Amino acid sequence: MRNLALPFGSLLLFLGLWQLLAAAGTWSETLVPAPAKVWDAFVDVSGTHDGVRGYNGTTLIEHLGISLRRIALGAGIGILTGVLFGVLMGTVGWFRALFEPWITFLRTLPPLAYFSLLIIWLGINEEPKVTLLAVAAFPPVAVSTTAAVAAVPRSLVEAARALGGSRWDVVKDVVLPSALPETLTGVRLAVGVAYSSLVAAELVNGLPGIGGMVKDAANYNNTPVVLVGIIAIGVSGLVIDGLLLRLERAVVPWRGRA
């Protein structure tokens, strides 16, 4: 009960403080709309009202679904590539020396720093958006997988080789299972980074899309719709992170146990 009561209580406290701040009138309603205004905006963009369907002809769930599809494709590419590079960098010394500085360089770049370049190269359709999300998701997985593979106990590797295991057998049966917990942590981080890059990915030609909706609403000072979009991104991110956490517990149930 406490695990349910504490989050619910913090939500009620947040809504109460928000309502008091809006009612105080310190800032205009355009800057700080009341929770009721945001709820009305949520209802409006979730269906058809007065002949207007959703936002820009697309409902909220459709905006969110299109963005989630972009994240799934982009982050999926970045995660798969990151795992492959991480395994290679953790097992092949020259490969790590060659690519680790470039991955570190890429990890320090904010998405907006290279998004304009991707638009120049790939146009304004889906390609730059998916590429941006893939590039954003790639470094966390590559770094975590590299560290996990490099930390595999040498005694396990040597024992597998002594028993006649080939290089592939050692990687498949020893290295990958040992590195899997940290790799899954990197996957969760990568999905979070992809989510934080979503609005940047949909800055140009982002409608339909939840990030494009937020940007377009911000251009017209439509703060309630902006908040609806932000809340939708945050809630969906919490749900996906919870699913990934449950997957991690199912795949590596031994994690955290002696």
Short mmCIF file of C-alpha atoms in Angstrom, two decimals:
data_model
loop_
_atom_site.label_atom_id
_atom_site.label_comp_id
_atom_site.label_asym_id
_atom_site.label_seq_id
_atom_site.Cartn_x
_atom_site.Cartn_y
_atom_site.Cartn_z
CA MET A 1 0.00 0.00 0.00
CA ARG A 2 2.84 2.36 0.77
CA ASN A 3 4.36 1.83 -2.67
CA LEU A 4 1.05 2.93 -4.20
CA ALA A 5 0.22 5.67 -1.71
CA LEU A 6 3.50 7.55 -1.97
CA PRO A 7 3.44 8.13 -5.77
CA PHE A 8 -0.30 8.91 -5.68
CA GLY A 9 0.21 11.32 -2.79
CA SER A 10 3.08 13.08 -4.54
CA LEU A 11 0.89 13.44 -7.64
CA LEU A 12 -1.92 15.03 -5.61
CA LEU A 13 0.58 17.36 -3.93
CA PHE A 14 2.00 18.38 -7.29
CA LEU A 15 -1.47 19.08 -8.71
CA GLY A 16 -2.39 21.09 -5.63
CA LEU A 17 0.73 23.23 -5.84
CA TRP A 18 0.16 23.69 -9.57
CA GLN A 19 -3.43 24.84 -8.97
CA LEU A 20 -2.32 27.28 -6.25
CA LEU A 21 0.40 28.70 -8.52
CA ALA A 22 -2.08 29.17 -11.38
CA ALA A 23 -4.71 30.72 -9.07
CA ALA A 24 -2.21 33.15 -7.54
CA GLY A 25 -2.04 35.04 -10.83
CA THR A 26 1.69 35.73 -10.54
CA TRP A 27 2.09 34.70 -14.16
CA SER A 28 -0.41 34.96 -16.98
CA GLU A 29 -2.61 32.00 -17.85
CA THR A 30 -0.70 31.67 -21.13
CA LEU A 31 2.47 30.83 -19.22
CA VAL A 32 0.97 28.81 -16.36
CA PRO A 33 -2.44 27.39 -17.29
CA ALA A 34 -4.55 25.74 -14.61
CA PRO A 35 -4.74 21.93 -14.51
CA ALA A 36 -8.35 22.14 -15.70
CA LYS A 37 -7.21 23.97 -18.87
CA VAL A 38 -4.66 21.25 -19.57
CA TRP A 39 -7.32 18.59 -19.05
CA ASP A 40 -9.62 20.38 -21.50
CA ALA A 41 -6.75 20.47 -24.02
CA PHE A 42 -6.19 16.75 -23.47
CA VAL A 43 -9.86 16.02 -24.18
CA ASP A 44 -9.79 18.23 -27.28
CA VAL A 45 -6.71 16.63 -28.85
CA SER A 46 -7.85 13.11 -27.99
CA GLY A 47 -10.97 13.12 -30.17
CA THR A 48 -13.17 15.20 -32.46
CA HIS A 49 -14.82 18.33 -31.07
CA ASP A 50 -16.80 20.96 -32.99
CA GLY A 51 -15.73 19.36 -36.25
CA VAL A 52 -12.02 19.57 -35.38
CA ARG A 53 -10.22 16.23 -35.12
CA GLY A 54 -7.42 16.11 -32.58
CA TYR A 55 -4.50 18.46 -33.26
CA ASN A 56 -3.79 19.27 -36.88
CA GLY A 57 -6.21 16.54 -37.94
CA THR A 58 -4.52 13.82 -35.86
CA THR A 59 -5.54 12.60 -32.40
CA LEU A 60 -3.14 12.45 -29.47
CA ILE A 61 -2.85 8.65 -29.54
CA GLU A 62 -2.05 8.77 -33.25
CA HIS A 63 0.63 11.44 -32.70
CA LEU A 64 2.12 9.31 -29.94
CA GLY A 65 1.94 6.12 -31.99
CA ILE A 66 3.83 7.68 -34.91
CA SER A 67 6.54 8.96 -32.56
CA LEU A 68 6.82 5.58 -30.82
CA ARG A 69 7.25 3.92 -34.21
CA ARG A 70 10.11 6.31 -34.98
CA ILE A 71 11.69 5.60 -31.61
CA ALA A 72 11.30 1.84 -32.03
CA LEU A 73 12.97 1.90 -35.43
CA GLY A 74 15.70 4.42 -34.61
CA ALA A 75 16.51 3.16 -31.12
CA GLY A 76 16.31 -0.45 -32.35
CA ILE A 77 18.96 0.22 -34.98
CA GLY A 78 21.12 2.08 -32.48
CA ILE A 79 20.80 -0.65 -29.83
CA LEU A 80 21.63 -3.53 -32.18
CA THR A 81 24.62 -1.66 -33.58
CA GLY A 82 25.74 -0.67 -30.08
CA VAL A 83 25.65 -4.26 -28.83
CA LEU A 84 27.66 -5.45 -31.83
CA PHE A 85 30.28 -2.73 -31.41
CA GLY A 86 30.39 -3.28 -27.65
CA VAL A 87 31.09 -7.01 -28.00
CA LEU A 88 33.78 -6.36 -30.60
CA MET A 89 35.41 -3.57 -28.60
CA GLY A 90 35.34 -5.67 -25.44
CA THR A 91 36.99 -8.68 -27.10
CA VAL A 92 39.25 -7.19 -29.81
CA GLY A 93 41.82 -4.73 -28.52
CA TRP A 94 42.64 -2.98 -31.79
CA PHE A 95 38.95 -2.56 -32.60
CA ARG A 96 38.38 -0.80 -29.27
CA ALA A 97 41.41 1.45 -29.75
CA LEU A 98 40.11 2.40 -33.19
CA PHE A 99 36.47 3.18 -32.40
CA GLU A 100 36.25 4.10 -28.69
CA PRO A 101 37.42 7.73 -29.18
CA TRP A 102 34.82 8.24 -31.92
CA ILE A 103 32.02 6.82 -29.78
CA THR A 104 33.05 9.05 -26.89
CA PHE A 105 33.07 12.03 -29.25
CA LEU A 106 29.60 11.11 -30.50
CA ARG A 107 28.28 10.59 -26.96
CA THR A 108 29.18 14.14 -25.95
CA LEU A 109 27.34 15.77 -28.85
CA PRO A 110 23.80 17.08 -28.25
CA PRO A 111 21.31 15.93 -30.91
CA LEU A 112 20.68 19.45 -32.19
CA ALA A 113 24.38 19.78 -33.00
CA TYR A 114 24.14 17.35 -35.92
CA PHE A 115 20.43 17.30 -36.75
CA SER A 116 20.77 20.16 -39.23
CA LEU A 117 23.54 18.23 -40.97
CA LEU A 118 21.33 15.14 -41.18
CA ILE A 119 18.61 17.24 -42.81
CA ILE A 120 21.09 18.50 -45.40
CA TRP A 121 22.23 14.96 -46.15
CA LEU A 122 18.94 13.03 -45.88
CA GLY A 123 16.15 15.54 -46.52
CA ILE A 124 13.16 16.35 -44.33
CA ASN A 125 11.23 13.07 -44.36
CA GLU A 126 11.62 10.11 -41.99
CA GLU A 127 15.29 9.37 -42.68
CA PRO A 128 16.89 12.18 -40.60
CA LYS A 129 14.50 11.57 -37.67
CA VAL A 130 15.21 7.83 -37.50
CA THR A 131 18.94 8.41 -38.00
CA LEU A 132 19.04 10.98 -35.20
CA LEU A 133 17.35 8.59 -32.78
CA ALA A 134 19.67 5.76 -33.84
CA VAL A 135 22.78 7.91 -33.35
CA ALA A 136 21.49 9.08 -29.96
CA ALA A 137 20.78 5.51 -28.77
CA PHE A 138 24.01 3.97 -30.04
CA PRO A 139 26.68 5.29 -27.58
CA PRO A 140 25.06 4.26 -24.25
CA VAL A 141 24.66 0.65 -25.39
CA ALA A 142 28.13 0.50 -26.94
CA VAL A 143 29.82 1.90 -23.82
CA SER A 144 27.92 -0.29 -21.33
CA THR A 145 28.40 -3.45 -23.41
CA THR A 146 32.12 -2.76 -23.85
CA ALA A 147 32.60 -2.30 -20.10
CA ALA A 148 30.56 -5.42 -19.32
CA VAL A 149 32.44 -7.60 -21.81
CA ALA A 150 35.81 -6.34 -20.60
CA ALA A 151 34.80 -7.13 -16.99
CA VAL A 152 34.02 -10.81 -17.64
CA PRO A 153 36.18 -12.88 -15.22
CA ARG A 154 39.22 -14.22 -17.00
CA SER A 155 38.92 -17.47 -15.06
CA LEU A 156 35.60 -18.24 -16.76
CA VAL A 157 37.03 -17.53 -20.21
CA GLU A 158 40.13 -19.64 -19.58
CA ALA A 159 38.03 -22.49 -18.18
CA ALA A 160 35.83 -22.50 -21.31
CA ARG A 161 38.89 -22.56 -23.54
CA ALA A 162 40.46 -25.36 -21.48
CA LEU A 163 37.32 -27.41 -22.03
CA GLY A 164 37.74 -27.08 -25.78
CA GLY A 165 35.45 -24.16 -26.48
CA SER A 166 36.10 -22.20 -29.66
CA ARG A 167 36.31 -18.41 -29.72
CA TRP A 168 32.65 -18.23 -30.75
CA ASP A 169 31.66 -20.72 -28.01
CA VAL A 170 33.41 -18.57 -25.40
CA VAL A 171 31.66 -15.44 -26.61
CA LYS A 172 28.24 -17.13 -26.88
CA ASP A 173 28.28 -19.19 -23.69
CA VAL A 174 30.45 -17.10 -21.35
CA VAL A 175 30.93 -13.51 -22.47
CA LEU A 176 27.41 -12.63 -23.59
CA PRO A 177 25.57 -14.11 -20.55
CA SER A 178 28.03 -12.39 -18.19
CA ALA A 179 27.66 -9.05 -19.98
CA LEU A 180 23.87 -9.26 -20.39
CA PRO A 181 22.86 -7.42 -17.15
CA GLU A 182 24.95 -4.33 -17.92
CA THR A 183 23.94 -4.48 -21.57
CA LEU A 184 20.26 -4.33 -20.61
CA THR A 185 21.00 -1.34 -18.39
CA GLY A 186 22.58 0.31 -21.41
CA VAL A 187 19.45 -0.49 -23.43
CA ARG A 188 17.29 1.29 -20.84
CA LEU A 189 19.61 4.29 -20.95
CA ALA A 190 19.54 4.27 -24.75
CA VAL A 191 15.75 4.31 -24.86
CA GLY A 192 15.77 7.22 -22.40
CA VAL A 193 18.24 9.14 -24.54
CA ALA A 194 16.11 8.45 -27.63
CA TYR A 195 13.07 9.81 -25.80
CA SER A 196 14.96 12.95 -24.77
CA SER A 197 15.93 13.43 -28.43
CA LEU A 198 12.38 12.97 -29.73
CA VAL A 199 11.39 16.64 -29.85
CA ALA A 200 14.69 17.48 -31.55
CA ALA A 201 14.10 14.71 -34.09
CA GLU A 202 10.67 16.14 -34.93
CA LEU A 203 11.68 19.79 -35.15
CA VAL A 204 11.40 19.72 -38.94
CA ASN A 205 8.36 18.18 -40.63
CA GLY A 206 7.49 16.48 -37.36
CA LEU A 207 3.71 16.50 -37.78
CA PRO A 208 2.15 14.09 -37.23
CA GLY A 209 4.18 13.17 -34.15
CA ILE A 210 4.06 14.03 -30.46
CA GLY A 211 7.28 16.05 -30.59
CA GLY A 212 6.08 17.89 -33.68
CA MET A 213 2.80 18.63 -31.91
CA VAL A 214 4.66 20.11 -28.94
CA LYS A 215 6.82 22.29 -31.18
CA ASP A 216 3.90 23.48 -33.31
CA ALA A 217 1.80 24.29 -30.24
CA ALA A 218 4.73 26.20 -28.73
CA ASN A 219 4.94 28.34 -31.88
CA TYR A 220 1.39 29.55 -31.16
CA ASN A 221 1.86 29.87 -27.35
CA ASN A 222 -0.63 27.03 -26.88
CA THR A 223 0.79 26.07 -23.50
CA PRO A 224 -1.96 23.57 -22.52
CA VAL A 225 -1.28 21.46 -25.63
CA VAL A 226 2.47 21.71 -25.01
CA LEU A 227 1.95 20.36 -21.50
CA VAL A 228 -0.32 17.60 -22.81
CA GLY A 229 2.42 16.52 -25.22
CA ILE A 230 5.11 16.64 -22.52
CA ILE A 231 2.97 14.59 -20.14
CA ALA A 232 2.21 12.06 -22.89
CA ILE A 233 5.93 11.66 -23.63
CA GLY A 234 6.76 11.28 -19.94
CA VAL A 235 4.01 8.78 -19.15
CA SER A 236 4.74 6.64 -22.20
CA GLY A 237 8.43 6.74 -21.29
CA LEU A 238 7.64 5.52 -17.77
CA VAL A 239 5.55 2.67 -19.17
CA ILE A 240 8.24 1.56 -21.61
CA ASP A 241 10.97 1.79 -18.97
CA GLY A 242 8.82 -0.33 -16.65
CA LEU A 243 8.40 -2.93 -19.39
CA LEU A 244 12.15 -2.97 -20.01
CA LEU A 245 12.76 -3.37 -16.29
CA ARG A 246 10.39 -6.34 -16.14
CA LEU A 247 12.15 -7.82 -19.17
CA GLU A 248 15.49 -7.39 -17.43
CA ARG A 249 14.20 -9.18 -14.33
CA ALA A 250 12.88 -12.02 -16.47
CA VAL A 251 16.02 -12.42 -18.60
CA VAL A 252 18.62 -11.99 -15.85
CA PRO A 253 16.86 -13.09 -12.65
CA TRP A 254 20.22 -13.72 -10.96
CA ARG A 255 21.17 -10.02 -11.02
CA GLY A 256 21.72 -8.62 -7.54
CA ARG A 257 21.83 -12.05 -5.93
CA ALA A 258 24.93 -13.58 -4.48
#
